[in-house]
Short mmCIF file of C-alpha atoms in Angstrom, two decimals:
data_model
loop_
_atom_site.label_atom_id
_atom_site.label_comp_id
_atom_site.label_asym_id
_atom_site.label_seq_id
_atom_site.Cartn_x
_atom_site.Cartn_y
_atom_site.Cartn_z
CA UNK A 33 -1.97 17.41 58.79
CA UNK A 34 -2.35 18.08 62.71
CA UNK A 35 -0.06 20.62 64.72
CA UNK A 36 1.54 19.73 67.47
CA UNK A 37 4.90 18.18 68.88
CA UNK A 38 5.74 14.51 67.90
CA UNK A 39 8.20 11.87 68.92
CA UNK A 40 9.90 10.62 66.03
CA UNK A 41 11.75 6.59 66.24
CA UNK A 42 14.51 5.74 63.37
CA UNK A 43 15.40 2.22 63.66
CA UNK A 44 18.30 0.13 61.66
CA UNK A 45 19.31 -3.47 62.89
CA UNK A 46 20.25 -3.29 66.68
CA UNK A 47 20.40 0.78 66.46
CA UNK A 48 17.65 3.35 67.37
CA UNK A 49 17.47 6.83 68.19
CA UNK A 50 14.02 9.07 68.95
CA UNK A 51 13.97 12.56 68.04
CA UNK A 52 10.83 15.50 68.93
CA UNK A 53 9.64 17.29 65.80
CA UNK A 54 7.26 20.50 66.44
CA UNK A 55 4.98 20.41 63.63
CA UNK A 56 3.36 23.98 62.62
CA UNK A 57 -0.22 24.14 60.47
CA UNK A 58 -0.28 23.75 57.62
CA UNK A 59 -0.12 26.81 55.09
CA UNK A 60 -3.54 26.43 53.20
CA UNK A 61 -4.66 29.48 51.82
CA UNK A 62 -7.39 28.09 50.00
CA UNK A 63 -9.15 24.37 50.38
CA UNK A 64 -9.94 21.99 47.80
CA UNK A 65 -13.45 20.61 47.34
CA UNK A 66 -14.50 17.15 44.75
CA UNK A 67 -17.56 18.55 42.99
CA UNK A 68 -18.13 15.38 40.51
CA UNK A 69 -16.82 12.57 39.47
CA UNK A 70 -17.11 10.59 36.23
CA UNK A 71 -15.24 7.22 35.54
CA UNK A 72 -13.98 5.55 32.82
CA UNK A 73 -13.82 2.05 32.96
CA UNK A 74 -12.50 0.88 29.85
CA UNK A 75 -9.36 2.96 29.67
CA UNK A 76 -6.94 5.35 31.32
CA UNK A 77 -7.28 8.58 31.44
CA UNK A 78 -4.89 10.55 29.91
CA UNK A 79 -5.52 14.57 29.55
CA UNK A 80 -8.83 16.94 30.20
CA UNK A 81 -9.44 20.48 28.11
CA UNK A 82 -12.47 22.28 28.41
CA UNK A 83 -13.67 23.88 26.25
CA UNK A 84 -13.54 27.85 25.81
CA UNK A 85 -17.43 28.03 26.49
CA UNK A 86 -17.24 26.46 29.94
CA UNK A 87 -19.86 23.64 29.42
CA UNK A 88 -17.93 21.61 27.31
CA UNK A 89 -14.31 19.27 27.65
CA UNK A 90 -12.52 16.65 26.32
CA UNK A 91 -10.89 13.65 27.78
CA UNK A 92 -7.86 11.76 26.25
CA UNK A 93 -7.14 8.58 27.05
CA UNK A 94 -4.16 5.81 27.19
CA UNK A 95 -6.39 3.91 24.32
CA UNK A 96 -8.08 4.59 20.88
CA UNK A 97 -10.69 7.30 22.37
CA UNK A 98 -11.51 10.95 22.85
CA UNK A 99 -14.58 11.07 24.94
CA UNK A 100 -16.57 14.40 24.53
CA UNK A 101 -17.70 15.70 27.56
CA UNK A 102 -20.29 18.00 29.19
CA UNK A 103 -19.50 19.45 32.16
CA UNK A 104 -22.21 22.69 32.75
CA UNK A 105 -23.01 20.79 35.90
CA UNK A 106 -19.57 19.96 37.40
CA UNK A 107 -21.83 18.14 39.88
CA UNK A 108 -22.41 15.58 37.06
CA UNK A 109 -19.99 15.37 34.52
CA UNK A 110 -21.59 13.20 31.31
CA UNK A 111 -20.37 11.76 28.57
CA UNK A 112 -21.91 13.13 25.25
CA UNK A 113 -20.06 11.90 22.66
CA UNK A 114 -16.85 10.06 21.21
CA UNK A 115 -14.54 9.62 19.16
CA UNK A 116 -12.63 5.90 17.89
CA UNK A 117 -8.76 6.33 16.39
CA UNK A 118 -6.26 4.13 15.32
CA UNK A 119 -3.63 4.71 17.94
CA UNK A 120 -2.63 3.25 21.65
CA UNK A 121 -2.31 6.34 23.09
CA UNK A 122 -4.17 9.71 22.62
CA UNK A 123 -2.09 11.95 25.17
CA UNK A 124 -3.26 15.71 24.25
CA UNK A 125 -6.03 17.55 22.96
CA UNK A 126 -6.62 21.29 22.56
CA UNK A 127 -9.21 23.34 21.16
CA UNK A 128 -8.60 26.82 18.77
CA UNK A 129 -8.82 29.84 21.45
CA UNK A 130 -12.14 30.19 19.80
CA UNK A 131 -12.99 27.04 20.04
CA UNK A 132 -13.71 26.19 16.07
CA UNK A 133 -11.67 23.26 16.22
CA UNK A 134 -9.37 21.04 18.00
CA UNK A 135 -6.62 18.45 17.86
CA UNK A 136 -5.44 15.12 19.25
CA UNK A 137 -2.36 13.39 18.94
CA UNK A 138 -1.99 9.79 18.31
CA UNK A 139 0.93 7.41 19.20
CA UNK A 140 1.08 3.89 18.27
CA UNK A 141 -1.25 3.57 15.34
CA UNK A 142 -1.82 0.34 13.67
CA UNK A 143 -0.75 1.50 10.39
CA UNK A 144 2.29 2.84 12.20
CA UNK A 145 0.97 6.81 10.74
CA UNK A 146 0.19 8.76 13.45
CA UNK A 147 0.05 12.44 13.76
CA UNK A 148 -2.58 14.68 14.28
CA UNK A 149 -6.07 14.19 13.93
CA UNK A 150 -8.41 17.79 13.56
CA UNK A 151 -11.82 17.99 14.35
CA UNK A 152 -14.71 20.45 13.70
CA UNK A 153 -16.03 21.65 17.29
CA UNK A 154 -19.31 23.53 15.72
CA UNK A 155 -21.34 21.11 18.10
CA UNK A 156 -19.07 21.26 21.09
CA UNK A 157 -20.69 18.27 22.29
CA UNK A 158 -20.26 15.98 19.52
CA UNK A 159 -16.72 16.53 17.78
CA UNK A 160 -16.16 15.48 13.98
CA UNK A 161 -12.80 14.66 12.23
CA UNK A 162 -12.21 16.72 9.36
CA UNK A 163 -8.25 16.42 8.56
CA UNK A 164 -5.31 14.36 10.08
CA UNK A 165 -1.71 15.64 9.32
CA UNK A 166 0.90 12.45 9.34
CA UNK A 167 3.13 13.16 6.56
CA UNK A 168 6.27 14.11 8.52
CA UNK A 169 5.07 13.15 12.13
CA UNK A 170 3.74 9.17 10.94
CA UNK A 171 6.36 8.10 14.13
CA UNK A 172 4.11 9.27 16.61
CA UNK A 173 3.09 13.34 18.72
CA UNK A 174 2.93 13.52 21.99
CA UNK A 175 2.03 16.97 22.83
CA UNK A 176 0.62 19.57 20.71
CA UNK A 177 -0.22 23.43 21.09
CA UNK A 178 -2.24 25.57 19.36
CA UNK A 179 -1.44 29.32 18.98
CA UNK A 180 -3.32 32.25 17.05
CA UNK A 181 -1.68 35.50 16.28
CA UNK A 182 -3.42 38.42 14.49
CA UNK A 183 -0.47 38.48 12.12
CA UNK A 184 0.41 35.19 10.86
CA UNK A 185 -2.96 33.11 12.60
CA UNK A 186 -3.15 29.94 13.80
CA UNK A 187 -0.98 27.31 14.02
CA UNK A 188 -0.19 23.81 16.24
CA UNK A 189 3.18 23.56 18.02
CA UNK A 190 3.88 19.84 18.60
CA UNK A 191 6.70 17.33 19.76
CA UNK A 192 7.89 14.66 16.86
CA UNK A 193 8.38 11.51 18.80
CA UNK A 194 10.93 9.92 16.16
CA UNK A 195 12.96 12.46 15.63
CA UNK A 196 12.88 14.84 19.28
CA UNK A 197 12.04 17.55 16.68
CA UNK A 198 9.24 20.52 17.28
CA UNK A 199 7.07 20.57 14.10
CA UNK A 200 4.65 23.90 13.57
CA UNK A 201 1.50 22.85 11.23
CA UNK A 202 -0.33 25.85 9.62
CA UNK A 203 -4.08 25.04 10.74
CA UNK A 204 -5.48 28.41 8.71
CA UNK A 205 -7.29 25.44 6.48
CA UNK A 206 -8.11 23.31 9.53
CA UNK A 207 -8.96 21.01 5.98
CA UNK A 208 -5.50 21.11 4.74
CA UNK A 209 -3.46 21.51 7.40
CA UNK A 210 0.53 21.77 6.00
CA UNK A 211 3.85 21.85 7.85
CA UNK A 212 5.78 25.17 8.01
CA UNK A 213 8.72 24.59 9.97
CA UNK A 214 10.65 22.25 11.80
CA UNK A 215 13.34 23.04 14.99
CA UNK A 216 15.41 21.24 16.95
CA UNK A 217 18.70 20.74 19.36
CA UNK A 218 21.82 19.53 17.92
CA UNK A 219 22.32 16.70 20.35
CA UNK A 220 23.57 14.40 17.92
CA UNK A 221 21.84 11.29 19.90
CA UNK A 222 19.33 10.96 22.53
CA UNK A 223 17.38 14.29 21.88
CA UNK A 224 13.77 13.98 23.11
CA UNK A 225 10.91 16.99 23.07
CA UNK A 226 8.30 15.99 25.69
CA UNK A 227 5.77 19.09 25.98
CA UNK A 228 5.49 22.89 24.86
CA UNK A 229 3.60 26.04 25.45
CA UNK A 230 3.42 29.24 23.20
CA UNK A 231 2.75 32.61 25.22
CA UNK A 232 3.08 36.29 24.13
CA UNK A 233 5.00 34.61 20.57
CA UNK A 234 7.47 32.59 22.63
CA UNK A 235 7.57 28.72 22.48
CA UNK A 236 8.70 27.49 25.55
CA UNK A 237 9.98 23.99 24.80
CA UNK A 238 10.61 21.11 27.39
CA UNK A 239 13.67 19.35 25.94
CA UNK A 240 14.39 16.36 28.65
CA UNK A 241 18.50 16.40 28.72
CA UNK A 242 18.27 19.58 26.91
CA UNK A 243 16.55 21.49 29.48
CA UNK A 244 13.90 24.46 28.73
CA UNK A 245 14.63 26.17 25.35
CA UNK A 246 12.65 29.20 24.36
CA UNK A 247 12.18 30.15 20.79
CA UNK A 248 11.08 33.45 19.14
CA UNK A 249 7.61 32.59 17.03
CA UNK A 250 6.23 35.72 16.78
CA UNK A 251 7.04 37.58 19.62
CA UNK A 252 9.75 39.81 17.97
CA UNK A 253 12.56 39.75 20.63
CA UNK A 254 14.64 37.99 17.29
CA UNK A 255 12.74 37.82 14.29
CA UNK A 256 10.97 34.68 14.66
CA UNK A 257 7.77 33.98 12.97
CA UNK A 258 6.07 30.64 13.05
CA UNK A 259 7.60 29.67 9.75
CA UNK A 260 11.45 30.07 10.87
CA UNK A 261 11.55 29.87 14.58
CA UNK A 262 14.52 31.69 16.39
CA UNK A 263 16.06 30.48 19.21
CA UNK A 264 16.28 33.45 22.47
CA UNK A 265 17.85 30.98 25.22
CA UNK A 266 17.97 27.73 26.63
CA UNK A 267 18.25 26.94 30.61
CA UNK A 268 20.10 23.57 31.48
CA UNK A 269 21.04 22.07 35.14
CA UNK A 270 23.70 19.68 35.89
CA UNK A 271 21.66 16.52 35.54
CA UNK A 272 24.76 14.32 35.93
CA UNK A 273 24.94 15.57 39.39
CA UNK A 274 21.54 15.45 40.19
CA UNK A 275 20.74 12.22 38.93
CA UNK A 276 23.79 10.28 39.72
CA UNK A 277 22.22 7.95 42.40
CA UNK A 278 19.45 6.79 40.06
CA UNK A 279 22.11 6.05 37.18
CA UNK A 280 24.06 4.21 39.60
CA UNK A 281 21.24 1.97 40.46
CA UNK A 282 19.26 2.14 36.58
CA UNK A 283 22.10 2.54 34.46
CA UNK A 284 23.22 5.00 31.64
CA UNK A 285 20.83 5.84 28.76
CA UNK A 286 17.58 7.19 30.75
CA UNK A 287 15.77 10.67 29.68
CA UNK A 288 15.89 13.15 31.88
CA UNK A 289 15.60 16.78 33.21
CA UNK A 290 12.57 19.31 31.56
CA UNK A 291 9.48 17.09 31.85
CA UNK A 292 7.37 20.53 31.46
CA UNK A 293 7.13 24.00 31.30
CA UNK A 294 4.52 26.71 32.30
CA UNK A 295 5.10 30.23 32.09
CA UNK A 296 3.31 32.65 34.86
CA UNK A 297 4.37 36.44 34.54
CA UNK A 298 8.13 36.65 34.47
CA UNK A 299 8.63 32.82 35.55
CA UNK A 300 8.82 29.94 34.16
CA UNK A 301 7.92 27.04 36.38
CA UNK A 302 9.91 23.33 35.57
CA UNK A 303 9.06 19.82 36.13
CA UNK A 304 12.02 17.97 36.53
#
């Protein structure tokens, strides 16, 4: 955090060596500042989406609740509302782009069905289930996306924990909401979906092992509609390589690689 020039000790048993590093300022083009604050005790936190009218969020949590937010004053963040689920973990919420509805995902229900749960967002403030979708997704979701296009309208993109599938749900009937398609890698074992985004029709799927694979949903560049998904290209590194010290030391068998993906422009930015 301060400039200036620094002396540097390494030491290692009987050995030590000292070595001057010259360190510049730091590149910060634009400073951070903590407007509010508002714990939760009783849980951990897991994701925050606000809502499309700015005074409004919601915050998922490594438990059974969705806590409905209000945030006009991000001086004071308040809770106004919640929401109780069968689950352990409620990882993702998002709202319809115009903010009609939303959807959580549950892991680790009781009844072992978990899935999606929709709500009705016509009082931001105080969300109400209307529909859950578990048929084909009981083993658990993880991630979801939803995506509207004029043409075919709005559906949720999400990640199938038992299978490492991507599911699409038709949400049109946010009351009835059906699955349309299913798409997946052919790693015969091992074959894990962790997160997704849709942008400009293209579903841009993190795939652990598998890398980033981007699929045609709309877009046109092969066809693909959200019913029968098409897949444009996939992007894989040489994670033997780059994870061989940690499989020395943990074994063989862990996940690894494309965490998530976010597109910006004409990049597509990885967590590895």
């Amino acid at each position: 955090y301060e400039a200036g020039t620094y002396t540097v000790t390494a030491t290692l048993g009987n050995v030590s060596s000292d070595a001057v590093v010259k360190v510049a300022p730091r590149d910060v083009r634009r400073a951070t500042t903590t407007l509010g604050r508002l714990p939760i005790s009783k849980n951990l936190v897991a994701e925050f989406w606000p809502h499309p009218n700015g005074k409004n969020a919601y915050l998922t949590t490594i438990g059974d609740k969705v806590y409905a937010l209000d945030i006009a004053d991000p001086a004071n963040p308040r809770i106004t509302d919640s929401i109780t689920a069968d689950a352990r973990v409620i990882n993702d919420f998002m709202s319809t782009p115009d903010g009609k509805f939303g959807v959580f995902t549950r892991e680790g229900a009781s009844t072992r069905r978990n899935g999606i749960v929709v709500v009705s967002l016509e009082d931001p403030a105080h969300p109400k289930p209307i529909s859950e979708y578990t048929e084909t997704v009981t083993g658990g979701v993880h991630s979801t996306f939803i995506y509207t296009q004029p043409k075919f309208g709005t559906h949720v993109y999400l990640t199938d924990d038992a299978t490492g599938s991507m599911r699409v749900i038709d949400l049109n009937d946010p009351k009835v909401p059906k699955e349309v398609a299913r798409w997946q890698t052919e790693r015969p074992s091992g074959r894990t979906l962790h997160d997704l985004e849709v942008k400009d029709g293209l579903a841009y799927l993190s795939y652990w092992d598998d890398g980033l694979v981007v699929l045609d949903v709309g877009n046109g560049v092969k066809g693909g509609t959200p019913t029968k998904p098409m897949l444009v290209s996939q992007f894989r590194y040489d994670l033997d390589s780059l994870y061989k010290n940690v499989e020395r030391e943990g074994g063989a068998g862990f996940i690894r690689g494309t965490h998530t993906a976010w597109r910006q422009g004409k990049y597509v930015f990885l967590g590895d």
